[in-house]
Amino acid sequence: MAKLYTYDERVISFYNMDEHMKKITSHNMSSVASLLDYIEEVIPKNDENKEIYIARGIIVWIANVDEVDLRWATSSLVGFEREGETVLENDGQLVQEFEESAGCTGVNITLFDEFWFCTHPRIYVLHAFPDNSKWQLLPADKILSPKDFELALTPDPQLFILGLEVVSGKKCIYESTNGRCWIDIMGDPSTLKEVNFKHQLSFVSGTGDLTGVNPADLPQLVMKTQTPDTVSLEVRLPVTGEYMLKIFARLINDAELKNCFEIRIRCNEADPACRKLPIDAGDMGFGFSTTASECGLSHPSQNYATLKCEYSDSLEKKETLKFKVDPDRIDEVEFSSEIVGSDEVDVAEQMS
């Protein structure tokens, strides 16, 4: 995993300092000297990391003392909601009817976020752009231009914490091709298999026209496939216009789902096949769905919902579907299949 911080996490721990600063009294804040004396109480003498411990003590103190001007404290915006978007899909579940989102300005609260203390410059520069490029603190070949910064993908901390990387593009705006768009996320196989992904796809109001599109007629618009080190999302777009795709993730054992990143997708040509087909999924099959992936299947030999077969009296002529099964899931998930069909439709293989 790439470094998250500028210090060595194997050597430095801030637990004692953080707990110490939460117990500070007004007596210890009577002067700068008394504040520093209090901070240094838990720093071993001659510790080569003394300065970073002092910095940590000061920032925790600022974040936890009400008397300090909040403009000098760490803060976080909560409850913000952007207006002007129509949600089309929440993690594969299509909405019952289109409804435009209502905006909310949110509330600023004082909150010390562990992630933003001594964050590595390669991460920090995506969120805060200095006027003088030397303060990006990056090698010459990694320095961003103002235009690079404006177009760069700005991931949330969760993406870095989980050791994930968006490898399909470093920009926040994607252009679709034939009404489709692909996003690839890479991670360490040992971690990626423990990550649960969710998504939300919204249409940006005023950039196109959803009139005449019935939510009930839309298929699943975002399809996820997963390999040991990559999660791929295929996005199908029903009308021309602009869309917002938000990705959330958490470890399987974590309770809270957190934002990873969001991208804007520009669609100049709608997907001509972006309709819910077949009408009766039992007749034609479901294809490789998110359920299959979550149950431990991967690397399908065919991603399409329909398997074309030529009629033959010979048992030698057959079509085969192959999948890989996650070794960690093979003893806990039962897989089965059945063939369904009629005289009017092609025979299809349905995985459940």
XYZ file of C-alpha atoms in Angstrom:
352
model
C 0.000 0.000 0.000
C 1.266 3.485 -0.873
C 2.134 5.724 2.060
C -0.702 7.709 3.583
C 1.430 9.879 5.877
C 4.821 11.567 5.956
C 5.803 9.882 9.228
C 6.620 6.242 9.932
C 3.468 4.634 11.373
C 5.525 1.663 12.572
C 7.469 3.927 14.949
C 5.074 6.730 15.879
C 1.800 6.383 17.778
C -0.306 9.365 18.838
C -2.667 7.555 21.192
C -1.026 8.739 24.429
C -0.761 12.330 23.182
C -4.382 12.433 22.020
C -5.676 11.119 25.350
C -3.377 13.502 27.254
C -4.643 16.582 25.397
C -8.281 15.671 26.044
C -7.580 16.075 29.794
C -6.036 19.572 29.614
C -7.340 22.137 32.133
C -7.552 25.928 32.074
C -4.539 26.040 34.413
C -2.413 24.385 31.712
C -3.539 26.982 29.165
C -2.609 30.120 31.107
C 0.312 30.814 28.751
C 2.072 29.381 25.711
C 4.869 28.151 27.971
C 2.462 26.286 30.254
C 0.716 24.746 27.238
C 4.031 23.475 25.857
C 5.057 22.164 29.264
C 1.827 20.176 29.446
C 2.278 18.776 25.928
C 5.856 17.679 26.666
C 4.799 15.735 29.758
C 4.096 12.620 27.654
C 7.037 12.972 25.255
C 10.108 10.905 26.239
C 13.249 12.967 26.720
C 15.540 13.200 23.690
C 12.834 11.672 21.465
C 13.854 12.392 17.861
C 10.171 12.764 16.937
C 9.527 15.447 19.585
C 8.470 18.140 17.089
C 5.802 16.045 15.402
C 4.405 15.054 18.816
C 4.202 18.736 19.802
C 2.438 19.545 16.527
C -0.013 16.732 17.161
C -0.692 17.970 20.687
C -1.421 21.498 19.436
C -3.828 20.378 16.690
C -5.752 18.074 19.040
C -5.935 20.886 21.601
C -7.289 23.310 18.976
C -9.910 20.808 17.850
C -11.196 20.110 21.371
C -11.213 23.511 23.098
C -14.379 25.590 22.673
C -12.653 28.891 23.544
C -10.483 28.756 20.409
C -11.745 30.619 17.330
C -13.235 27.929 15.053
C -11.516 29.473 12.039
C -8.289 28.136 13.535
C -9.721 24.725 14.348
C -10.200 21.666 12.182
C -13.735 21.520 10.831
C -15.993 19.288 8.780
C -19.125 19.936 6.717
C -21.914 17.471 7.477
C -25.401 17.132 6.041
C -24.534 18.718 2.684
C -26.738 17.638 -0.210
C -26.346 18.877 -3.776
C -29.544 19.798 -5.601
C -30.349 19.513 -9.283
C -29.817 15.757 -9.639
C -32.282 12.953 -10.370
C -31.310 9.661 -8.737
C -31.615 6.791 -11.225
C -30.144 3.948 -9.232
C -28.944 3.143 -5.718
C -26.646 0.111 -5.713
C -28.520 -1.700 -8.448
C -31.951 -0.791 -7.112
C -33.785 1.434 -9.581
C -36.010 4.153 -8.199
C -39.781 3.712 -8.426
C -40.230 7.187 -9.893
C -37.950 10.033 -10.804
C -37.585 12.745 -8.177
C -35.188 15.681 -8.216
C -32.960 15.951 -5.173
C -33.353 18.842 -2.735
C -30.227 20.778 -1.774
C -28.945 21.387 1.758
C -26.041 23.651 2.703
C -25.033 21.458 5.627
C -23.488 22.446 8.955
C -19.832 23.040 9.872
C -18.756 21.180 12.990
C -15.413 21.020 14.799
C -13.922 17.615 14.161
C -10.371 16.326 14.319
C -9.901 13.908 11.431
C -6.915 11.611 11.925
C -6.464 11.258 8.170
C -5.497 14.890 7.585
C -2.586 15.062 10.031
C 0.733 14.888 8.127
C -1.020 13.458 5.074
C 1.320 12.523 2.242
C 1.743 15.394 -0.302
C 0.585 13.232 -3.240
C -2.810 12.982 -1.509
C -3.006 16.445 -0.005
C -2.310 18.218 -3.314
C -5.549 16.799 -4.741
C -7.517 18.697 -2.071
C -5.521 21.907 -1.483
C -3.624 23.654 -4.276
C -0.844 26.077 -3.240
C -0.115 29.230 -5.240
C 3.584 28.381 -5.251
C 4.179 24.972 -6.834
C 7.183 24.235 -4.604
C 4.783 23.851 -1.658
C 3.210 20.847 -3.325
C 6.294 19.124 -1.826
C 6.377 16.696 -4.753
C 9.115 15.638 -7.213
C 9.279 17.778 -10.339
C 7.644 15.108 -12.515
C 4.676 14.814 -10.114
C 3.825 18.521 -9.774
C 0.294 19.435 -10.876
C -0.569 22.433 -13.028
C -3.661 24.516 -12.175
C -5.483 22.803 -15.070
C -4.437 19.373 -13.797
C -5.778 20.268 -10.349
C -9.077 21.511 -11.766
C -9.705 18.276 -13.694
C -8.160 15.824 -11.219
C -10.221 13.176 -9.501
C -10.530 14.146 -5.823
C -10.957 10.925 -3.855
C -12.214 10.906 -0.285
C -9.980 9.478 2.486
C -11.769 6.118 2.389
C -10.248 5.285 -1.014
C -6.704 5.735 0.338
C -7.435 4.083 3.681
C -8.631 0.947 1.883
C -5.554 1.011 -0.355
C -7.604 1.463 -3.541
C -6.687 3.266 -6.749
C -8.815 4.368 -9.706
C -6.805 3.101 -12.686
C -9.235 3.871 -15.508
C -8.466 7.581 -15.371
C -7.215 10.276 -12.995
C -9.793 12.889 -14.034
C -13.113 13.763 -12.448
C -14.915 13.892 -15.822
C -15.379 10.856 -18.072
C -16.657 10.823 -21.656
C -18.933 7.926 -22.586
C -18.553 5.790 -25.719
C -21.724 4.596 -27.447
C -23.645 5.424 -24.288
C -21.395 3.429 -21.968
C -18.609 4.212 -19.531
C -16.136 1.999 -17.658
C -14.457 2.628 -14.292
C -11.746 0.321 -12.965
C -10.619 0.273 -9.322
C -7.515 -1.644 -8.306
C -6.538 -2.904 -4.860
C -4.427 -5.436 -3.040
C -6.087 -8.876 -3.445
C -5.815 -9.592 0.280
C -7.826 -6.429 1.055
C -10.042 -6.081 -2.000
C -11.916 -9.306 -1.316
C -13.004 -7.829 2.034
C -14.334 -4.573 0.536
C -18.043 -4.014 -0.029
C -18.854 -1.461 -2.761
C -22.063 0.513 -3.243
C -22.956 3.138 -5.839
C -25.434 5.864 -6.728
C -26.052 7.026 -10.292
C -27.818 10.361 -10.803
C -28.781 12.435 -13.837
C -27.778 16.118 -13.739
C -30.919 18.188 -14.290
C -30.904 20.595 -17.217
C -28.235 18.752 -19.208
C -30.707 16.518 -21.062
C -34.276 15.280 -21.083
C -35.640 12.284 -19.165
C -39.176 12.926 -20.421
C -40.685 9.722 -21.700
C -38.231 7.500 -19.819
C -40.033 5.211 -17.379
C -37.893 3.986 -14.442
C -39.638 0.629 -14.690
C -38.303 0.196 -18.239
C -34.662 0.682 -17.292
C -32.293 -2.228 -16.698
C -29.659 -2.254 -13.988
C -27.535 0.655 -15.180
C -24.291 -0.099 -13.303
C -22.876 -3.603 -13.597
C -19.983 -4.687 -11.371
C -17.481 -7.431 -12.130
C -14.570 -8.341 -9.884
C -11.224 -10.090 -10.249
C -8.762 -10.711 -7.401
C -7.190 -7.253 -7.789
C -9.714 -5.191 -9.779
C -13.338 -4.067 -9.538
C -14.808 -2.921 -12.865
C -18.001 -0.906 -13.221
C -19.801 -0.704 -16.552
C -22.256 2.215 -16.653
C -25.055 2.293 -19.227
C -26.648 5.663 -19.951
C -30.270 5.883 -21.178
C -30.303 9.486 -22.532
C -27.789 12.112 -23.592
C -26.714 14.534 -20.882
C -24.482 14.503 -17.813
C -24.482 12.065 -14.905
C -22.903 11.804 -11.452
C -21.630 8.437 -10.249
C -20.846 8.186 -6.524
C -18.906 5.214 -5.166
C -19.040 4.169 -1.499
C -17.093 1.388 0.208
C -16.446 -0.291 3.531
C -14.734 -3.376 4.841
C -17.191 -6.246 5.315
C -16.914 -6.066 9.117
C -17.273 -2.255 9.285
C -20.678 -0.797 10.054
C -20.257 2.535 8.275
C -20.310 2.957 4.509
C -18.131 5.917 3.454
C -17.662 7.982 0.303
C -14.758 6.936 -1.917
C -15.068 9.262 -4.919
C -17.480 10.639 -7.479
C -17.137 11.318 -11.179
C -19.117 13.258 -13.735
C -19.966 11.381 -16.929
C -20.732 13.230 -20.166
C -22.919 11.272 -22.553
C -23.269 12.558 -26.133
C -24.924 9.396 -27.419
C -27.389 7.282 -25.441
C -26.939 3.526 -25.184
C -29.382 2.171 -27.814
C -29.825 -1.055 -25.832
C -30.431 0.649 -22.505
C -33.850 -0.861 -21.905
C -34.961 -3.610 -19.579
C -34.747 -6.689 -21.771
C -36.093 -9.270 -21.682
C -39.492 -8.379 -20.258
C -39.549 -11.745 -18.452
C -36.085 -12.320 -17.022
C -37.028 -15.958 -16.380
C -37.166 -16.542 -20.134
C -33.788 -15.146 -21.057
C -31.577 -15.165 -17.939
C -29.993 -12.502 -15.808
C -26.391 -12.387 -17.022
C -23.504 -11.928 -14.619
C -25.018 -9.796 -11.854
C -23.704 -8.093 -8.728
C -25.266 -10.932 -6.716
C -23.060 -13.453 -8.501
C -19.987 -11.356 -7.761
C -20.898 -10.918 -4.098
C -21.364 -14.681 -3.767
C -17.775 -15.269 -4.830
C -18.054 -15.805 -8.597
C -15.633 -13.994 -10.917
C -14.081 -14.185 -14.405
C -17.256 -15.268 -16.224
C -16.490 -16.748 -19.632
C -19.458 -14.723 -20.933
C -20.910 -11.473 -19.553
C -24.030 -11.405 -21.715
C -27.432 -12.570 -20.481
C -28.087 -14.851 -23.475
C -26.117 -17.940 -24.447
C -26.708 -18.797 -28.125
C -26.798 -22.529 -28.857
C -27.319 -24.387 -32.136
C -29.783 -27.262 -31.994
C -28.196 -30.690 -32.288
C -29.226 -34.288 -31.585
C -25.638 -35.008 -30.662
C -24.562 -34.726 -27.022
C -21.094 -33.762 -28.217
C -22.264 -30.344 -29.320
C -22.629 -28.110 -26.276
C -21.934 -24.646 -24.878
C -20.084 -24.155 -21.621
C -20.122 -21.324 -19.097
C -17.163 -21.063 -16.739
C -16.600 -19.059 -13.562
C -13.907 -18.810 -10.967
C -15.034 -19.288 -7.369
C -13.447 -17.436 -4.461
C -11.722 -20.133 -2.348
C -12.864 -18.355 0.829
C -16.521 -18.684 -0.217
C -16.609 -22.134 -1.776
C -17.614 -23.882 1.465
C -20.257 -21.368 2.515
C -22.182 -20.622 -0.700
C -24.228 -23.148 -2.653
C -24.351 -22.708 -6.442
C -26.952 -24.201 -8.759
C -28.225 -23.739 -12.302
C -31.243 -24.565 -14.396
C -32.286 -24.303 -18.014
C -35.489 -22.444 -18.838
C -37.077 -21.638 -22.184
C -39.942 -22.098 -24.606
C -40.611 -22.583 -28.300
C -40.620 -18.822 -28.837
C -37.228 -17.907 -27.350
C -33.679 -19.157 -27.492
C -32.615 -21.458 -24.694
C -30.604 -19.670 -22.021
C -28.558 -20.622 -18.986
C -29.633 -19.016 -15.705
C -27.207 -18.862 -12.795
C -28.535 -18.389 -9.263
